XYZ file of C-alpha atoms in Angstrom:
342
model
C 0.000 0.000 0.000
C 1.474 3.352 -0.723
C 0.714 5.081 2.764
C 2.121 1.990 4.231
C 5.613 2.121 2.232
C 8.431 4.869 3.378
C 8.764 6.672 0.952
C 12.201 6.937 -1.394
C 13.343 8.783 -4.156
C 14.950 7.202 -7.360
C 16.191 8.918 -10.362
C 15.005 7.706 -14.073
C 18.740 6.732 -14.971
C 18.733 4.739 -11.650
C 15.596 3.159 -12.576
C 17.080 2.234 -15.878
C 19.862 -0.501 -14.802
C 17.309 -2.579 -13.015
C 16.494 -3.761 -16.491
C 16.337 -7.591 -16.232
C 15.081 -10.794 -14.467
C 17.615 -9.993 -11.428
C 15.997 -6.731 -10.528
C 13.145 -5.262 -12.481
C 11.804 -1.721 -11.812
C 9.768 0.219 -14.122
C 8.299 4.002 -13.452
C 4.496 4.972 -13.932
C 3.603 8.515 -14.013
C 6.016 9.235 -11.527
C 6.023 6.524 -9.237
C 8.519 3.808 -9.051
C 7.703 0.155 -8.707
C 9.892 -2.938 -7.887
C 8.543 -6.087 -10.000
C 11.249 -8.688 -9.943
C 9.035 -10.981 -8.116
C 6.139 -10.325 -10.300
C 7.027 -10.429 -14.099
C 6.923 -14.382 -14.272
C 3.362 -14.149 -13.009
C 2.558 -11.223 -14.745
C -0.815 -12.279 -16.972
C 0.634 -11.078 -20.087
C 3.521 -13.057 -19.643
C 7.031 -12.384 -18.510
C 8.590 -11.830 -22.412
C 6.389 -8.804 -22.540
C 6.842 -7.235 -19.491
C 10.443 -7.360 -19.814
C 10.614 -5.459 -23.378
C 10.170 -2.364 -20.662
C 12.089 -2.977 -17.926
C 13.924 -0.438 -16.670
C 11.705 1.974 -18.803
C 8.500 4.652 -18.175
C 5.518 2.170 -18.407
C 2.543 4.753 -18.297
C 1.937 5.374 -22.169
C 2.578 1.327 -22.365
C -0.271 0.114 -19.352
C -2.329 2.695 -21.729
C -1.980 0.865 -25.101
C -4.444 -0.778 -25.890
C -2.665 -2.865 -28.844
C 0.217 -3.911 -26.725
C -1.500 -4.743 -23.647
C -4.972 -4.021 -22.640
C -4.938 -3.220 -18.957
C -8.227 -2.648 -16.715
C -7.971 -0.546 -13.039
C -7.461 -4.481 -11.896
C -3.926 -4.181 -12.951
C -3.315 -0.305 -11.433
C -4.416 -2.307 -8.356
C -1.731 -4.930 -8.031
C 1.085 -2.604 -9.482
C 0.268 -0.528 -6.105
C 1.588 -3.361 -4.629
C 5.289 -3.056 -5.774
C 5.624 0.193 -4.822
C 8.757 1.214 -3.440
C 9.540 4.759 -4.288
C 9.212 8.289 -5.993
C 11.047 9.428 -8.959
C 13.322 12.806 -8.229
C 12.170 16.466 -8.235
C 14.211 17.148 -11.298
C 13.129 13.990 -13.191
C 9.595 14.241 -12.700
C 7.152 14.657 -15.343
C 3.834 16.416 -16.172
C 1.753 13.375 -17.138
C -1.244 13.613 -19.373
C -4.602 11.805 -18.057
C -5.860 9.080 -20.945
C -8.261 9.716 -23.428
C -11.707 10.804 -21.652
C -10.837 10.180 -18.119
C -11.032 13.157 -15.907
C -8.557 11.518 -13.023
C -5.201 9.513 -13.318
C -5.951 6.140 -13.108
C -3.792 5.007 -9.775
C -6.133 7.732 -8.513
C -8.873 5.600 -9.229
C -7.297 2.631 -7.301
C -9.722 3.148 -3.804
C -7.811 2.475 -0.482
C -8.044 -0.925 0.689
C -10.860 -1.214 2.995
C -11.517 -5.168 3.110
C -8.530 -7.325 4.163
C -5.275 -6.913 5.659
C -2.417 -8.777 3.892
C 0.292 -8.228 6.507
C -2.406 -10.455 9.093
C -3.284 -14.184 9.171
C -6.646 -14.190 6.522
C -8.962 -16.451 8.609
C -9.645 -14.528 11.445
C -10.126 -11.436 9.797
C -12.729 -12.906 7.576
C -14.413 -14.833 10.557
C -14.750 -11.764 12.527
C -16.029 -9.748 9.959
C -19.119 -7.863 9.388
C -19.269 -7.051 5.900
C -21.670 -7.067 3.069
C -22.535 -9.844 0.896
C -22.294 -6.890 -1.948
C -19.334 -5.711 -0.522
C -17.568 -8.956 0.034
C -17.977 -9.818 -3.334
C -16.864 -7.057 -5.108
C -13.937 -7.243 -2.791
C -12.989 -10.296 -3.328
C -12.986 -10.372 -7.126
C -9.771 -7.717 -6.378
C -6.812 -9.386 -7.587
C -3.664 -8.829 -4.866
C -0.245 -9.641 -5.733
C 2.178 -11.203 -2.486
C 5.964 -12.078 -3.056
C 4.728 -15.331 -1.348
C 1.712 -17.330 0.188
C -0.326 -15.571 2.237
C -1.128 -16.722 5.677
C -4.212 -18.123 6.963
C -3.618 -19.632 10.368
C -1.196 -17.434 13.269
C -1.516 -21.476 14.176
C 1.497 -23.090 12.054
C -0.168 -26.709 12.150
C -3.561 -25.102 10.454
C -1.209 -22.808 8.468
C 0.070 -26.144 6.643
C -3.253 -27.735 6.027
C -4.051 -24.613 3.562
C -0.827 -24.640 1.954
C -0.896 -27.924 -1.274
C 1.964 -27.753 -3.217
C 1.035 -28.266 -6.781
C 3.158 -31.823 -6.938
C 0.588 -32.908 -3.788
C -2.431 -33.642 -6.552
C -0.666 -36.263 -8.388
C 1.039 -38.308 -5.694
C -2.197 -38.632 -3.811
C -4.709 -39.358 -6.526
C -2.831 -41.246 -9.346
C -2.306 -44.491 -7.404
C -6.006 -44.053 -6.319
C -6.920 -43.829 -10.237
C -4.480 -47.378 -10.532
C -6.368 -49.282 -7.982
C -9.467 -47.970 -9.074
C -8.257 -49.741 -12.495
C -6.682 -52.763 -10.824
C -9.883 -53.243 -8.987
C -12.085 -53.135 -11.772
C -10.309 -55.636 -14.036
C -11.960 -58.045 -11.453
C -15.810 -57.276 -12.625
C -15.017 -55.663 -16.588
C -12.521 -57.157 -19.276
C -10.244 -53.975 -20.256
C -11.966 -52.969 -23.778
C -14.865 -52.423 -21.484
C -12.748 -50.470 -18.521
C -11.197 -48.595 -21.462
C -14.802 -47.115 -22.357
C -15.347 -46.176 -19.229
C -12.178 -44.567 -18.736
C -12.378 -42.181 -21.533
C -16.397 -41.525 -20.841
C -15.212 -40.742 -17.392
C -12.433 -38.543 -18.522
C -14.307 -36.648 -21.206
C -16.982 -36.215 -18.569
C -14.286 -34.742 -16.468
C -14.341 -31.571 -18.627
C -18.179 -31.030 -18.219
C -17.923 -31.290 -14.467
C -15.022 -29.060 -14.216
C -17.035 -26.233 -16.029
C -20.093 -26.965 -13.522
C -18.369 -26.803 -10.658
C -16.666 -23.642 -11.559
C -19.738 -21.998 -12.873
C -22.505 -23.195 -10.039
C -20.584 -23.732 -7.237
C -16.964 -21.651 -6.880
C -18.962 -19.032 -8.463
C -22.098 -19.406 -6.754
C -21.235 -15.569 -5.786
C -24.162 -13.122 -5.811
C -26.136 -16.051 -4.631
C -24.597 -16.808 -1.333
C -27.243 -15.565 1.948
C -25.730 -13.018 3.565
C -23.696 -13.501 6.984
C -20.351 -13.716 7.902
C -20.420 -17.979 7.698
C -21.685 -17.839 3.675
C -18.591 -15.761 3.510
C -16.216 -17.533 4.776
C -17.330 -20.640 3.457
C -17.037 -18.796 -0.148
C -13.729 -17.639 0.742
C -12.375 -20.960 1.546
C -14.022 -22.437 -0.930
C -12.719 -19.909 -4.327
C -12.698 -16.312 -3.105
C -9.240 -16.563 -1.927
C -8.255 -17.712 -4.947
C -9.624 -14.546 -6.705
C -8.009 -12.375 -4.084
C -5.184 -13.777 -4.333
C -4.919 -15.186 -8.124
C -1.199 -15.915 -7.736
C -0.352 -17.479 -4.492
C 1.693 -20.708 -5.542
C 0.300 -22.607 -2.602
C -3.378 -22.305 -3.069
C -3.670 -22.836 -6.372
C -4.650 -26.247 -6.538
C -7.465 -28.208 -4.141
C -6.181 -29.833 -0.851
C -6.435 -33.486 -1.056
C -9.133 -33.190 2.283
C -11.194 -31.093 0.324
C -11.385 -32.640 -3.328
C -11.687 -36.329 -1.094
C -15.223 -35.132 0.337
C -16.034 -33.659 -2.754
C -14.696 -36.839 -4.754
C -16.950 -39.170 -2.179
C -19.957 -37.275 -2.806
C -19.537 -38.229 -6.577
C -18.764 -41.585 -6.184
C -22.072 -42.212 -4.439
C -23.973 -40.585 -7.478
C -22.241 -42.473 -9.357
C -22.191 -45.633 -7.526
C -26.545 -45.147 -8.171
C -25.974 -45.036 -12.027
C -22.866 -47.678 -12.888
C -22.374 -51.582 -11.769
C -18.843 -52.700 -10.383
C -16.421 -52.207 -12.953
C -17.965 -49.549 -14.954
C -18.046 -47.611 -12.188
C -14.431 -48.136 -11.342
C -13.607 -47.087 -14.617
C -15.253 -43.739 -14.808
C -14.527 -42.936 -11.264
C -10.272 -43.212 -12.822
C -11.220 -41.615 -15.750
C -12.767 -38.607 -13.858
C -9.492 -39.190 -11.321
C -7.367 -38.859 -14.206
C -9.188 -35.492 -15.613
C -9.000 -33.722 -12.156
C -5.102 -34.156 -11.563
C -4.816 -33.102 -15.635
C -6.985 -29.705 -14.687
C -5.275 -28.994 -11.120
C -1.785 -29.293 -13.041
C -3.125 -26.917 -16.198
C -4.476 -24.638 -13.854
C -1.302 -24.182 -11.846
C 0.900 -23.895 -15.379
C -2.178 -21.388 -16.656
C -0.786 -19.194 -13.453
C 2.804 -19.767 -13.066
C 3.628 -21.346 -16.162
C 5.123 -19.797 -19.780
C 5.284 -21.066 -23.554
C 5.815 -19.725 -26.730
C 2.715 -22.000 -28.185
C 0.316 -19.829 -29.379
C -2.457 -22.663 -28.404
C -1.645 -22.638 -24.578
C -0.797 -18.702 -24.553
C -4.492 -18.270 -25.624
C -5.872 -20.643 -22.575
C -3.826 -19.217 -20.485
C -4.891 -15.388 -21.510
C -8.973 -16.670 -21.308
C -8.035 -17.919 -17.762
C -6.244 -14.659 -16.705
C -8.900 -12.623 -18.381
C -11.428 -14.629 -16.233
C -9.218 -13.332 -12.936
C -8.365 -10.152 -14.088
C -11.052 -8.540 -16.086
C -14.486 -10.342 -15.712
C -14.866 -13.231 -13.326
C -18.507 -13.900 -14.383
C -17.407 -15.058 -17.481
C -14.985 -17.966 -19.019
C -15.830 -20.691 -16.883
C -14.003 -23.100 -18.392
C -10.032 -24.106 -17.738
C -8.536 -26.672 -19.314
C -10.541 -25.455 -22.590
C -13.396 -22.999 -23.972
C -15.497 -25.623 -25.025
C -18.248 -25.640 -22.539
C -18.019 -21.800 -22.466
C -19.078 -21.824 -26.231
C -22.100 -24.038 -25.894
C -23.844 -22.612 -22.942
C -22.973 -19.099 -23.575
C -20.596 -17.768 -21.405
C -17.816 -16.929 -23.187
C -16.434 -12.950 -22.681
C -18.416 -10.981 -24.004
C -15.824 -8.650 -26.295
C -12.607 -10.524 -27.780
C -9.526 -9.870 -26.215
């Protein structure tokens, strides 16, 4: 937070030799900013935020053909800052096309959460709006590492799943799911079921994020619907970029894995059902990985830089759209797509 940072002065040549990966500082209007431990998370990727390095950004943030950027992105560069630039080096700066303020000036001061102070607490002691909450917690913050739930380090590590976490615990599951069924369905028949359960995977995934993480506007009001919410996804959109939260703990996606099973246990015989239940398996640990690489990760494929831009756009610009992660597909058919191209 600016009022929260002492205050420094920097000179634009200064500025200039933090130019790479090492140490990367760029100046906007006449602030300077510190975002070595952002550009490989920045949503644009890293390749493009390090063209300006070193440089004046504000003309840049404003282009609309290099980079679209929304107030959501004014919001998290507050975040790095770390300094002003010198009396003699500062610059009259020209407000954007139409816009009667600059637009760090229309960054509001943070009024929901405090990032400094263990999450949990704050949000079970709370007393806010369900409107308020939820416009709140759409706000994408930026931390150089997790945030921190518990003050109690034993809870603290229950929240914290390392992305590696999803496939040791659930792929020997998805085997002995397999092993088990070869008893009660000859393999051309588990192999069915496998891919019927995997393809399925994809439709769930878009369901779940669409009717329940983004259940939203829709939650009662109260501090407990809030909470839950926030445990549930909110966090996640508060805090798009935290490495440790970014994919489900195994004690959460187990109850929400039982309660499938026993839907599906009332539709399939033994075998069958074995061999959906792995193929669904199989498509969860394939999304959880995806949607870690869609935050952290980097390509030059054009294919996976345009999932991982609809993802980012989902987090960044409009969070009631683009439902879907590991593809559009789902999006397309029921309608929810973005409204404008990117």
């Amino acid at each position: 937070m600016l009022c929260d940072t002492k205050q420094r002065e920097y000179s634009r040549t200064e500025v200039a030799r933090h130019d790479n990966a090492e140490s990367l500082w760029v100046v906007r209007g006449n602030q300077v900013f510190d975002l070595t431990l952002f550009h490989t998370d920045h949503p644009g990727g890293s390749d493009m935020l390090m063209q300006f390095a070193g440089q004046d950004i504000t003309e840049v943030m404003r282009d609309s053909s290099i980079h679209a950027h929304a107030l959501q992105a004014y919001r998290v560069l507050r975040d790095f800052y770390i300094g002003e630039v010198t009396a003699d080096d500062r610059r009259t700066i020209p407000l954007a096309k139409d816009s009667s303020r600059d637009e760090m000036e229309c960054v509001e001061d943070e009024k929901f959460l405090d990032l400094r102070k263990p999450l949990f607490m704050q949000m079970w002691r709370s007393k806010f709006t369900k409107d308020f909450y939820i416009r709140e917690v759409h706000k994408a913050h930026h931390l150089p590492g997790p945030a921190v739930f518990f003050s109690n380090s034993i809870l603290e590590t229950f929240t914290r799943t390392p992305w590696w976490v999803i496939p040791v615990y659930w792929m020997p599951i998805m085997v002995t799911l397999l092993v088990l069924g070869i008893k009660y369905e000859p393999v051309n028949v588990l192999f069915v079921g496998f891919v019927f359960g995997l393809i399925s995977w994809t439709l769930l995934e878009y369901s779940m994020h669409r009717f329940v993480f983004h259940y939203d506007e829709n939650i009662p009001e109260g501090t407990l619907a809030q909470v839950a919410h926030f445990l549930l996804h909110g966090v996640h959109h508060y805090l798009p970029m935290d490495p440790l939260r970014l994919v489900m703990p195994p004690a959460l996606s187990t109850f929400l894995a039982l309660n499938i099973l026993a839907i599906l246990s009332c539709i399939f015989t033994p075998g069958m059902l074995h061999a959906v239940a792995a193929g669904l398996i199989t498509g969860y640990v394939l999304y959880d990985e995806c949607h870690y690489w869609l935050h952290h990760g980097s390509t030059s494929n054009k294919q996976l830089t345009q999932l991982k831009t609809y993802h980012l756009r989902h987090h960044y610009k409009d969070f009631k759209a683009g439902f879907g992660i590991t593809s559009d597909f789902w999006d397309k058919i029921f309608g929810t797509e973005f409204a404008t191209p990117e």
